[in-house]
CSV table of N, CA and C (backbone and C1' of nucleotides) in Angstrom, one decimal:
chain,number,residue,atom,x,y,z
A,27,MET,N,32.3,-43.4,-12.6
A,27,MET,CA,33.8,-43.6,-12.6
A,27,MET,C,34.5,-42.4,-13.4
A,28,GLU,N,35.5,-41.9,-12.8
A,28,GLU,CA,36.2,-41.0,-13.5
A,28,GLU,C,37.3,-41.4,-14.4
A,29,GLU,N,37.2,-41.1,-15.6
A,29,GLU,CA,38.2,-41.6,-16.6
A,29,GLU,C,39.4,-40.7,-16.5
A,30,ASN,N,40.5,-41.4,-16.7
A,30,ASN,CA,41.7,-40.7,-16.7
A,30,ASN,C,41.8,-39.9,-18.0
A,31,PHE,N,42.7,-38.9,-17.9
A,31,PHE,CA,42.9,-38.1,-19.1
A,31,PHE,C,43.2,-39.0,-20.4
A,32,TYR,N,44.0,-39.9,-20.2
A,32,TYR,CA,44.5,-40.8,-21.3
A,32,TYR,C,43.2,-41.5,-21.8
A,33,GLN,N,42.4,-42.1,-20.9
A,33,GLN,CA,41.1,-42.8,-21.4
A,33,GLN,C,40.2,-41.9,-22.2
A,34,LYS,N,40.1,-40.6,-21.8
A,34,LYS,CA,39.2,-39.7,-22.4
A,34,LYS,C,39.8,-39.5,-23.9
A,35,VAL,N,41.1,-39.2,-23.9
A,35,VAL,CA,41.8,-39.1,-25.2
A,35,VAL,C,41.5,-40.2,-26.2
A,36,TYR,N,41.8,-41.5,-25.7
A,36,TYR,CA,41.6,-42.6,-26.5
A,36,TYR,C,40.1,-42.8,-27.0
A,37,SER,N,39.2,-42.4,-26.1
A,37,SER,CA,37.8,-42.6,-26.3
A,37,SER,C,37.4,-41.6,-27.5
A,38,ILE,N,37.9,-40.4,-27.4
A,38,ILE,CA,37.7,-39.4,-28.5
A,38,ILE,C,38.3,-39.8,-29.8
A,39,VAL,N,39.5,-40.2,-29.7
A,39,VAL,CA,40.3,-40.6,-30.9
A,39,VAL,C,39.5,-41.7,-31.7
A,40,LYS,N,39.0,-42.6,-30.9
A,40,LYS,CA,38.2,-43.7,-31.5
A,40,LYS,C,37.0,-43.2,-32.3
A,41,LYS,N,36.6,-42.1,-31.9
A,41,LYS,CA,35.4,-41.6,-32.6
A,41,LYS,C,35.6,-40.8,-33.9
A,42,ILE,N,36.9,-40.6,-34.2
A,42,ILE,CA,37.2,-39.9,-35.5
A,42,ILE,C,36.8,-40.8,-36.5
A,43,PRO,N,35.9,-40.3,-37.5
A,43,PRO,CA,35.4,-41.1,-38.6
A,43,PRO,C,36.4,-41.3,-39.6
A,44,ARG,N,36.3,-42.5,-40.3
A,44,ARG,CA,37.3,-42.9,-41.2
A,44,ARG,C,37.3,-41.8,-42.4
A,45,GLY,N,38.4,-41.5,-42.8
A,45,GLY,CA,38.5,-40.4,-43.9
A,45,GLY,C,38.5,-39.0,-43.4
A,46,ASN,N,38.6,-38.9,-42.1
A,46,ASN,CA,38.7,-37.6,-41.4
A,46,ASN,C,39.9,-37.6,-40.5
A,47,VAL,N,40.4,-36.4,-40.1
A,47,VAL,CA,41.5,-36.2,-39.2
A,47,VAL,C,41.2,-35.2,-38.2
A,48,SER,N,41.9,-35.2,-37.1
A,48,SER,CA,41.7,-34.1,-36.0
A,48,SER,C,43.1,-33.8,-35.6
A,49,THR,N,43.1,-32.8,-34.7
A,49,THR,CA,44.5,-32.3,-34.2
A,49,THR,C,44.6,-32.5,-32.7
A,50,TYR,N,45.8,-32.4,-32.2
A,50,TYR,CA,46.1,-32.5,-30.8
A,50,TYR,C,45.2,-31.5,-30.0
A,51,GLY,N,45.4,-30.3,-30.4
A,51,GLY,CA,44.6,-29.2,-29.8
A,51,GLY,C,43.1,-29.4,-29.7
A,52,ARG,N,42.6,-30.0,-30.8
A,52,ARG,CA,41.2,-30.1,-30.9
A,52,ARG,C,40.7,-31.2,-30.0
A,53,ILE,N,41.5,-32.3,-30.0
A,53,ILE,CA,41.2,-33.4,-29.0
A,53,ILE,C,41.3,-32.9,-27.6
A,54,ALA,N,42.2,-32.0,-27.3
A,54,ALA,CA,42.4,-31.5,-25.9
A,54,ALA,C,41.0,-30.8,-25.5
A,55,VAL,N,40.5,-30.0,-26.5
A,55,VAL,CA,39.3,-29.3,-26.3
A,55,VAL,C,38.1,-30.2,-26.0
A,56,LEU,N,38.0,-31.2,-26.8
A,56,LEU,CA,37.0,-32.2,-26.6
A,56,LEU,C,37.1,-32.9,-25.2
A,57,VAL,N,38.4,-33.1,-24.8
A,57,VAL,CA,38.6,-33.7,-23.5
A,57,VAL,C,38.1,-32.8,-22.4
A,58,GLY,N,38.2,-31.5,-22.7
A,58,GLY,CA,37.8,-30.6,-21.7
A,58,GLY,C,38.9,-29.7,-21.1
A,59,VAL,N,40.1,-29.9,-21.7
A,59,VAL,CA,41.3,-29.1,-21.3
A,59,VAL,C,42.0,-28.6,-22.6
A,60,PRO,N,41.5,-27.5,-23.1
A,60,PRO,CA,41.9,-26.9,-24.3
A,60,PRO,C,43.5,-26.7,-24.4
A,61,ARG,N,44.1,-26.5,-23.3
A,61,ARG,CA,45.6,-26.3,-23.4
A,61,ARG,C,46.4,-27.5,-23.1
A,62,ALA,N,45.7,-28.7,-23.2
A,62,ALA,CA,46.5,-29.8,-22.9
A,62,ALA,C,46.9,-30.7,-24.1
A,63,ALA,N,47.1,-29.9,-25.2
A,63,ALA,CA,47.5,-30.5,-26.5
A,63,ALA,C,48.7,-31.4,-26.3
A,64,ARG,N,49.7,-30.9,-25.5
A,64,ARG,CA,50.9,-31.8,-25.3
A,64,ARG,C,50.7,-33.1,-24.7
A,65,ALA,N,49.8,-33.0,-23.7
A,65,ALA,CA,49.3,-34.2,-22.8
A,65,ALA,C,48.7,-35.2,-23.8
A,66,VAL,N,48.0,-34.6,-24.8
A,66,VAL,CA,47.3,-35.6,-25.8
A,66,VAL,C,48.3,-36.3,-26.5
A,67,GLY,N,49.3,-35.7,-27.0
A,67,GLY,CA,50.4,-36.2,-27.8
A,67,GLY,C,51.1,-37.2,-26.9
A,68,TYR,N,51.2,-36.9,-25.7
A,68,TYR,CA,52.0,-37.8,-24.7
A,68,TYR,C,51.1,-39.1,-24.6
A,69,ALA,N,49.8,-38.8,-24.5
A,69,ALA,CA,48.9,-40.0,-24.3
A,69,ALA,C,49.0,-41.0,-25.4
A,70,LEU,N,49.0,-40.4,-26.7
A,70,LEU,CA,49.0,-41.3,-27.9
A,70,LEU,C,50.4,-42.0,-28.0
A,71,ASN,N,51.4,-41.4,-27.5
A,71,ASN,CA,52.8,-41.9,-27.5
A,71,ASN,C,52.8,-43.2,-26.6
A,72,GLN,N,51.9,-43.4,-25.6
A,72,GLN,CA,51.8,-44.5,-24.7
A,72,GLN,C,51.2,-45.7,-25.4
A,73,LEU,N,50.6,-45.5,-26.6
A,73,LEU,CA,49.9,-46.6,-27.3
A,73,LEU,C,50.8,-47.8,-27.7
A,74,LYS,N,50.4,-48.9,-27.3
A,74,LYS,CA,51.2,-50.1,-27.7
A,74,LYS,C,50.7,-50.5,-29.1
A,75,LYS,N,51.5,-51.3,-29.7
A,75,LYS,CA,51.1,-51.8,-31.0
A,75,LYS,C,49.7,-52.5,-31.1
A,76,SER,N,49.5,-53.3,-30.2
A,76,SER,CA,48.3,-54.0,-30.1
A,76,SER,C,47.0,-53.0,-30.0
A,77,GLU,N,47.3,-51.9,-29.4
A,77,GLU,CA,46.2,-50.9,-29.2
A,77,GLU,C,46.1,-50.0,-30.5
A,78,GLU,N,47.1,-50.0,-31.3
A,78,GLU,CA,47.1,-49.2,-32.5
A,78,GLU,C,46.0,-49.7,-33.5
A,79,THR,N,45.7,-51.0,-33.3
A,79,THR,CA,44.7,-51.5,-34.1
A,79,THR,C,43.3,-51.1,-33.8
A,80,GLU,N,43.1,-50.7,-32.6
A,80,GLU,CA,41.8,-50.2,-32.2
A,80,GLU,C,41.7,-48.7,-32.1
A,81,ILE,N,42.8,-48.1,-32.0
A,81,ILE,CA,42.8,-46.6,-31.9
A,81,ILE,C,43.4,-46.0,-33.1
A,82,PRO,N,42.6,-45.2,-33.9
A,82,PRO,CA,43.1,-44.6,-35.1
A,82,PRO,C,44.0,-43.4,-34.8
A,83,TRP,N,45.1,-43.6,-34.2
A,83,TRP,CA,46.1,-42.6,-33.8
A,83,TRP,C,46.5,-41.9,-35.0
A,84,GLN,N,46.6,-42.5,-36.2
A,84,GLN,CA,47.0,-41.9,-37.4
A,84,GLN,C,46.2,-40.7,-37.8
A,85,ARG,N,44.9,-40.6,-37.3
A,85,ARG,CA,44.1,-39.5,-37.7
A,85,ARG,C,44.2,-38.3,-36.9
A,86,VAL,N,45.3,-38.4,-35.9
A,86,VAL,CA,45.6,-37.2,-35.2
A,86,VAL,C,46.8,-36.5,-35.6
A,87,ILE,N,46.8,-35.3,-36.0
A,87,ILE,CA,47.9,-34.6,-36.5
A,87,ILE,C,48.0,-33.2,-35.8
A,88,ASN,N,49.0,-32.4,-36.1
A,88,ASN,CA,49.2,-31.1,-35.5
A,88,ASN,C,48.3,-30.1,-36.2
A,89,SER,N,48.2,-28.9,-35.5
A,89,SER,CA,47.3,-27.8,-35.9
A,89,SER,C,47.6,-27.4,-37.3
A,90,ARG,N,48.8,-27.6,-37.8
A,90,ARG,CA,49.2,-27.2,-39.1
A,90,ARG,C,48.8,-28.1,-40.2
A,91,GLY,N,48.1,-29.2,-39.8
A,91,GLY,CA,47.7,-30.2,-40.7
A,91,GLY,C,48.8,-31.1,-41.3
A,92,ARG,N,49.9,-31.2,-40.4
A,92,ARG,CA,51.0,-32.1,-40.9
A,92,ARG,C,51.3,-33.1,-39.8
A,93,ILE,N,52.1,-34.0,-40.2
A,93,ILE,CA,52.6,-35.0,-39.1
A,93,ILE,C,53.9,-34.4,-38.6
A,94,SER,N,53.8,-34.1,-37.4
A,94,SER,CA,55.0,-33.5,-36.7
A,94,SER,C,56.0,-34.3,-36.4
A,95,PHE,N,55.7,-35.3,-35.6
A,95,PHE,CA,56.7,-36.3,-35.1
A,95,PHE,C,57.6,-36.8,-36.0
A,96,GLY,N,58.9,-36.6,-35.8
A,96,GLY,CA,59.9,-37.1,-36.7
A,96,GLY,C,60.9,-37.9,-36.0
A,97,GLY,N,60.7,-38.1,-34.7
A,97,GLY,CA,61.6,-39.0,-33.9
A,97,GLY,C,61.6,-40.4,-34.5
A,98,ASP,N,60.6,-40.8,-34.9
A,98,ASP,CA,60.5,-42.1,-35.6
A,98,ASP,C,60.0,-42.1,-36.9
A,99,PRO,N,60.8,-41.9,-37.9
A,99,PRO,CA,60.5,-41.6,-39.3
A,99,PRO,C,59.7,-42.8,-39.9
A,100,VAL,N,60.0,-44.0,-39.4
A,100,VAL,CA,59.2,-45.2,-39.8
A,100,VAL,C,57.7,-45.0,-39.5
A,101,ARG,N,57.5,-44.6,-38.2
A,101,ARG,CA,56.0,-44.4,-37.8
A,101,ARG,C,55.5,-43.2,-38.6
A,102,ALA,N,56.1,-42.2,-38.8
A,102,ALA,CA,55.6,-41.0,-39.6
A,102,ALA,C,55.2,-41.5,-40.9
A,103,THR,N,56.1,-42.1,-41.5
A,103,THR,CA,55.8,-42.6,-42.9
A,103,THR,C,54.6,-43.5,-42.9
A,104,LEU,N,54.5,-44.4,-41.9
A,104,LEU,CA,53.4,-45.4,-41.8
A,104,LEU,C,52.1,-44.5,-41.7
A,105,GLN,N,52.2,-43.5,-40.8
A,105,GLN,CA,51.0,-42.7,-40.6
A,105,GLN,C,50.4,-42.1,-41.9
A,106,ARG,N,51.4,-41.5,-42.7
A,106,ARG,CA,51.0,-40.9,-43.9
A,106,ARG,C,50.4,-42.0,-44.9
A,107,LYS,N,50.9,-43.2,-44.8
A,107,LYS,CA,50.5,-44.2,-45.7
A,107,LYS,C,49.1,-44.7,-45.3
A,108,LEU,N,48.9,-44.8,-44.0
A,108,LEU,CA,47.5,-45.1,-43.6
A,108,LEU,C,46.5,-44.1,-43.9
A,109,LEU,N,46.8,-42.9,-43.8
A,109,LEU,CA,45.8,-41.8,-44.1
A,109,LEU,C,45.5,-41.7,-45.5
A,110,GLU,N,46.5,-41.9,-46.3
A,110,GLU,CA,46.3,-41.9,-47.9
A,110,GLU,C,45.4,-43.2,-48.2
A,111,HIS,N,45.7,-44.2,-47.5
A,111,HIS,CA,44.9,-45.4,-47.8
A,111,HIS,C,43.4,-45.1,-47.4
A,112,GLU,N,43.1,-44.3,-46.4
A,112,GLU,CA,41.7,-43.9,-46.1
A,112,GLU,C,41.1,-42.9,-47.0
A,113,GLY,N,41.9,-42.4,-47.9
A,113,GLY,CA,41.4,-41.5,-48.9
A,113,GLY,C,41.7,-40.1,-48.6
A,114,ILE,N,42.6,-39.8,-47.6
A,114,ILE,CA,43.0,-38.4,-47.3
A,114,ILE,C,44.2,-38.1,-48.1
A,115,PRO,N,44.1,-37.1,-49.0
A,115,PRO,CA,45.2,-36.7,-49.9
A,115,PRO,C,46.1,-35.7,-49.2
A,116,PHE,N,47.4,-35.8,-49.4
A,116,PHE,CA,48.3,-34.9,-48.9
A,116,PHE,C,48.7,-33.9,-50.0
A,117,GLN,N,48.9,-32.7,-49.6
A,117,GLN,CA,49.3,-31.7,-50.6
A,117,GLN,C,50.7,-31.9,-50.9
A,118,ASN,N,51.1,-31.0,-51.9
A,118,ASN,CA,52.6,-31.2,-52.3
A,118,ASN,C,53.6,-31.1,-51.2
A,119,ASP,N,53.4,-30.2,-50.3
A,119,ASP,CA,54.3,-30.1,-49.1
A,119,ASP,C,54.1,-31.0,-48.0
A,120,GLY,N,53.1,-32.1,-48.2
A,120,GLY,CA,52.8,-33.0,-47.1
A,120,GLY,C,51.9,-32.5,-46.1
A,121,GLN,N,51.0,-31.5,-46.6
A,121,GLN,CA,50.1,-30.9,-45.6
A,121,GLN,C,48.6,-31.4,-46.1
A,122,ILE,N,47.8,-31.6,-45.0
A,122,ILE,CA,46.5,-32.1,-45.2
A,122,ILE,C,45.6,-30.8,-45.1
A,123,ASP,N,44.5,-30.8,-45.9
A,123,ASP,CA,43.5,-29.7,-45.9
A,123,ASP,C,42.5,-29.9,-44.7
A,124,LEU,N,42.8,-29.3,-43.6
A,124,LEU,CA,41.9,-29.5,-42.4
A,124,LEU,C,40.5,-29.0,-42.7
A,125,LYS,N,40.4,-27.9,-43.5
A,125,LYS,CA,39.1,-27.3,-43.8
A,125,LYS,C,38.2,-28.4,-44.4
A,126,GLN,N,38.7,-29.3,-45.1
A,126,GLN,CA,37.9,-30.3,-45.7
A,126,GLN,C,37.8,-31.6,-45.0
A,127,TYR,N,39.0,-32.0,-44.4
A,127,TYR,CA,39.0,-33.3,-43.7
A,127,TYR,C,39.1,-33.2,-42.2
A,128,GLY,N,39.1,-32.0,-41.7
A,128,GLY,CA,39.2,-31.9,-40.2
A,128,GLY,C,37.9,-32.4,-39.5
A,129,TRP,N,38.0,-32.8,-38.3
A,129,TRP,CA,36.9,-33.4,-37.5
A,129,TRP,C,37.1,-32.9,-36.1
A,130,PRO,N,36.0,-32.5,-35.4
A,130,PRO,CA,34.8,-32.3,-35.8
A,130,PRO,C,34.6,-31.2,-36.9
A,131,ASP,N,33.6,-31.3,-37.8
A,131,ASP,CA,33.5,-30.3,-38.8
A,131,ASP,C,33.2,-29.0,-38.3
A,132,ASN,N,34.1,-28.0,-38.7
A,132,ASN,CA,33.9,-26.7,-38.3
A,132,ASN,C,33.0,-25.9,-39.1
A,133,GLU,N,32.9,-26.5,-40.2
A,133,GLU,CA,32.1,-25.8,-41.2
A,133,GLU,C,30.8,-25.6,-40.7
A,134,ASN,N,30.2,-24.5,-40.9
A,134,ASN,CA,28.9,-24.3,-40.5
A,134,ASN,C,28.5,-22.9,-41.0
B,24,DA,P,50.6,-31.9,-2.7
B,24,DA,O5',52.2,-32.0,-2.5
B,24,DA,C5',52.9,-31.4,-1.4
B,24,DA,C4',54.2,-31.2,-1.7
B,24,DA,C3',54.4,-30.3,-3.1
B,24,DA,O3',55.5,-29.5,-3.0
B,24,DA,C1',55.3,-32.5,-3.5
B,25,DT,P,55.8,-28.4,-4.0
B,25,DT,O5',57.1,-29.0,-4.9
B,25,DT,C5',58.2,-29.4,-4.1
B,25,DT,C4',59.3,-29.9,-5.1
B,25,DT,C3',59.4,-29.0,-6.4
B,25,DT,O3',60.8,-28.8,-6.7
B,25,DT,C1',58.9,-31.3,-6.9
B,26,DC,P,61.1,-28.1,-8.0
B,26,DC,O5',61.5,-29.3,-9.0
B,26,DC,C5',62.4,-30.3,-8.5
B,26,DC,C4',62.9,-31.1,-9.7
B,26,DC,C3',63.1,-30.2,-11.0
B,26,DC,O3',64.3,-30.7,-11.7
B,26,DC,C1',61.5,-31.9,-11.3
B,27,DG,P,64.7,-30.1,-13.1
B,27,DG,O5',64.2,-31.2,-14.1
B,27,DG,C5',64.7,-32.5,-13.9
B,27,DG,C4',64.2,-33.5,-15.0
B,27,DG,C3',64.3,-33.0,-16.4
B,27,DG,O3',64.7,-34.0,-17.3
B,27,DG,C1',62.0,-33.4,-15.9
B,28,DT,P,64.9,-33.7,-18.8
B,28,DT,O5',63.6,-34.3,-19.4
B,28,DT,C5',63.2,-35.6,-19.2
B,28,DT,C4',61.9,-35.9,-20.0
B,28,DT,C3',61.9,-35.4,-21.4
B,28,DT,O3',61.3,-36.4,-22.3
B,28,DT,C1',60.0,-34.7,-20.2
B,29,DG,P,61.9,-36.4,-23.8
B,29,DG,O5',60.4,-36.3,-24.5
B,29,DG,C5',59.4,-37.2,-24.3
B,29,DG,C4',58.1,-36.7,-24.9
B,29,DG,C3',58.3,-35.8,-26.1
B,29,DG,O3',57.4,-36.2,-27.2
B,29,DG,C1',57.1,-34.6,-24.5
B,30,DA,P,58.2,-36.6,-28.6
B,30,DA,O5',57.2,-36.1,-29.7
B,30,DA,C5',56.2,-37.0,-30.0
B,30,DA,C4',55.3,-36.2,-31.0
B,30,DA,C3',54.2,-35.3,-30.2
B,30,DA,O3',53.7,-34.3,-31.1
B,30,DA,C1',53.2,-37.2,-31.2
B,31,DC,P,54.3,-32.8,-31.0
B,31,DC,O5',53.1,-32.2,-30.1
B,31,DC,C5',51.8,-32.6,-30.2
B,31,DC,C4',50.8,-31.5,-29.9
B,31,DC,C3',50.8,-30.4,-31.0
B,31,DC,O3',49.4,-29.9,-31.2
B,31,DC,C1',51.6,-29.4,-29.0
B,32,DG,P,49.1,-28.7,-32.2
B,32,DG,O5',49.3,-27.4,-31.4
B,32,DG,C5',48.4,-27.3,-30.2
B,32,DG,C4',48.3,-25.8,-29.9
B,32,DG,C3',48.3,-24.8,-31.1
B,32,DG,O3',47.5,-23.7,-30.9
B,32,DG,C1',50.3,-24.4,-29.9
B,33,DA,P,47.2,-22.7,-32.1
B,33,DA,O5',47.7,-21.3,-31.5
B,33,DA,C5',47.4,-20.9,-30.2
B,33,DA,C4',48.3,-19.8,-29.7
B,33,DA,C3',48.4,-18.7,-30.8
B,33,DA,O3',48.3,-17.4,-30.2
B,33,DA,C1',50.6,-19.5,-30.4
B,34,DA,P,48.5,-16.1,-31.1
B,34,DA,O5',49.9,-15.5,-30.7
B,34,DA,C5',50.3,-15.7,-29.3
B,34,DA,C4',51.7,-15.1,-29.2
B,34,DA,C3',52.0,-13.9,-30.0
B,34,DA,O3',52.9,-13.1,-29.3
B,34,DA,C1',53.5,-15.6,-30.6
B,35,DC,P,53.1,-11.4,-29.9
B,35,DC,O5',54.6,-11.5,-30.2
B,35,DC,C5',55.3,-12.7,-30.7
B,35,DC,C4',56.8,-12.5,-30.5
B,35,DC,C3',57.4,-11.5,-31.4
B,35,DC,O3',58.6,-11.0,-30.8
B,35,DC,C1',57.9,-13.6,-32.3
B,36,DG,P,59.3,-9.7,-31.5
B,36,DG,O5',60.3,-10.3,-32.5
B,36,DG,C5',61.3,-11.1,-32.0
B,36,DG,C4',62.3,-11.6,-33.1
B,36,DG,C3',62.6,-10.3,-34.1
B,36,DG,O3',64.0,-10.4,-34.6
B,36,DG,C1',61.6,-12.1,-35.3
C,15,DC,P,52.9,-20.1,-46.0
C,15,DC,O5',54.5,-19.9,-46.0
C,15,DC,C5',55.3,-20.3,-47.1
C,15,DC,C4',56.7,-20.4,-46.7
C,15,DC,C3',56.8,-21.3,-45.6
C,15,DC,O3',57.9,-22.3,-45.8
C,15,DC,C1',57.7,-19.2,-45.0
C,16,DC,P,58.1,-23.4,-44.7
C,16,DC,O5',59.3,-22.9,-43.8
C,16,DC,C5',60.4,-22.4,-44.3
C,16,DC,C4',61.5,-22.1,-43.3
C,16,DC,C3',61.5,-23.1,-42.2
C,16,DC,O3',62.7,-23.5,-41.7
C,16,DC,C1',61.0,-21.0,-41.1
C,17,DG,P,63.0,-24.8,-40.6
C,17,DG,O5',63.6,-24.0,-39.4
C,17,DG,C5',64.7,-23.1,-39.6
C,17,DG,C4',64.9,-22.4,-38.3
C,17,DG,C3',64.9,-23.2,-37.1
C,17,DG,O3',66.0,-22.8,-36.2
C,17,DG,C1',63.2,-21.6,-36.8
C,18,DT,P,66.1,-23.5,-34.7
C,18,DT,O5',65.5,-22.5,-33.8
C,18,DT,C5',65.9,-21.1,-34.0
C,18,DT,C4',65.3,-20.2,-32.8
C,18,DT,C3',65.4,-20.9,-31.4
C,18,DT,O3',65.8,-19.9,-30.4
C,18,DT,C1',63.2,-20.3,-32.0
C,19,DT,P,65.9,-20.2,-28.8
C,19,DT,O5',64.4,-19.8,-28.3
C,19,DT,C5',64.1,-18.4,-28.6
C,19,DT,C4',62.9,-18.0,-27.6
C,19,DT,C3',63.0,-18.6,-26.3
C,19,DT,O3',62.6,-17.7,-25.3
C,19,DT,C1',60.9,-19.3,-27.3
C,20,DC,P,62.5,-18.1,-23.7
C,20,DC,O5',61.0,-18.3,-23.5
C,20,DC,C5',60.2,-17.1,-24.0
C,20,DC,C4',58.7,-17.5,-23.6
C,20,DC,C3',58.5,-18.1,-22.3
C,20,DC,O3',57.3,-17.4,-21.6
C,20,DC,C1',57.6,-19.5,-23.9
C,21,DG,P,56.9,-17.9,-20.1
C,21,DG,O5',55.6,-18.8,-20.5
C,21,DG,C5',54.7,-18.1,-21.4
C,21,DG,C4',53.4,-19.1,-21.5
C,21,DG,C3',53.1,-19.8,-20.2
C,21,DG,O3',51.6,-19.7,-20.1
C,21,DG,C1',53.4,-21.4,-21.9
C,22,DC,P,51.0,-20.3,-18.7
C,22,DC,O5',50.0,-21.4,-19.2
C,22,DC,C5',50.2,-22.1,-20.4
C,22,DC,C4',49.2,-23.3,-20.6
C,22,DC,C3',49.1,-24.1,-19.4
C,22,DC,O3',47.7,-24.5,-19.2
C,22,DC,C1',50.3,-25.3,-21.1
C,23,DC,P,47.3,-25.0,-17.7
C,23,DC,O5',47.4,-26.7,-18.1
C,23,DC,C5',46.8,-27.3,-19.2
C,23,DC,C4',47.0,-28.7,-19.4
C,23,DC,C3',47.0,-29.5,-18.0
C,23,DC,O3',46.1,-30.6,-18.2
C,23,DC,C1',49.0,-30.0,-19.2
C,24,DA,P,45.7,-31.4,-16.8
C,24,DA,O5',46.5,-32.8,-17.0
C,24,DA,C5',46.3,-33.6,-18.1
C,24,DA,C4',47.3,-34.8,-18.2
C,24,DA,C3',47.3,-35.6,-16.9
C,24,DA,O3',47.4,-36.9,-17.3
C,24,DA,C1',49.4,-34.8,-17.4
C,25,DC,P,47.3,-38.1,-16.3
C,25,DC,O5',48.9,-38.5,-16.3
C,25,DC,C5',49.4,-38.9,-17.5
C,25,DC,C4',50.8,-39.5,-17.3
C,25,DC,C3',51.0,-40.3,-16.1
C,25,DC,O3',51.8,-41.5,-16.4
C,25,DC,C1',52.6,-38.5,-16.0
C,26,DG,P,51.9,-42.6,-15.3
C,26,DG,O5',53.5,-42.6,-15.0
C,26,DG,C5',54.4,-42.8,-16.1
C,26,DG,C4',55.8,-42.5,-15.6
C,26,DG,C3',56.1,-43.4,-14.4
C,26,DG,O3',57.5,-43.9,-14.6
C,26,DG,C1',56.4,-41.1,-13.9
C,27,DA,P,58.1,-44.8,-13.3
C,27,DA,O5',59.2,-44.0,-12.7
C,27,DA,C5',60.3,-43.3,-13.5
C,27,DA,C4',61.2,-42.5,-12.7
C,27,DA,C3',61.6,-43.2,-11.4
C,27,DA,O3',62.9,-42.8,-11.1
C,27,DA,C1',60.4,-41.1,-10.9
DNA sequence: ATCGTGACGAACG
DNA sequence: CCGTTCGCCACGA
């Protein structure tokens, strides 16, 4: 059965380990469509509250290591709160060190 | 099938 | 470093 783009995205997001974060672009690559970063964000935007408990959407941020979305400040604040709760520290300017917390680990 | 939209990204200035 | 522009992809009407 062929999974839809959305399903693939959700499937991968669920695999992000606690205490780690990924980016839209990275997810797009894992899905198989490197340039579909926008579509990834679009997919996460479709998540309903009940699904948020199963999908760690908060672990997905932009390539700059920041929470881009400002359309809903409440959600953005919640995201940061959740990440800090998982042990992910934010730098002074609200940026996360992807080198250290990025997933999959690029280090090698 | 075409158009508009959007939690993005890289390139520019 | 910051804001703007253009390109990408998938989805709904």
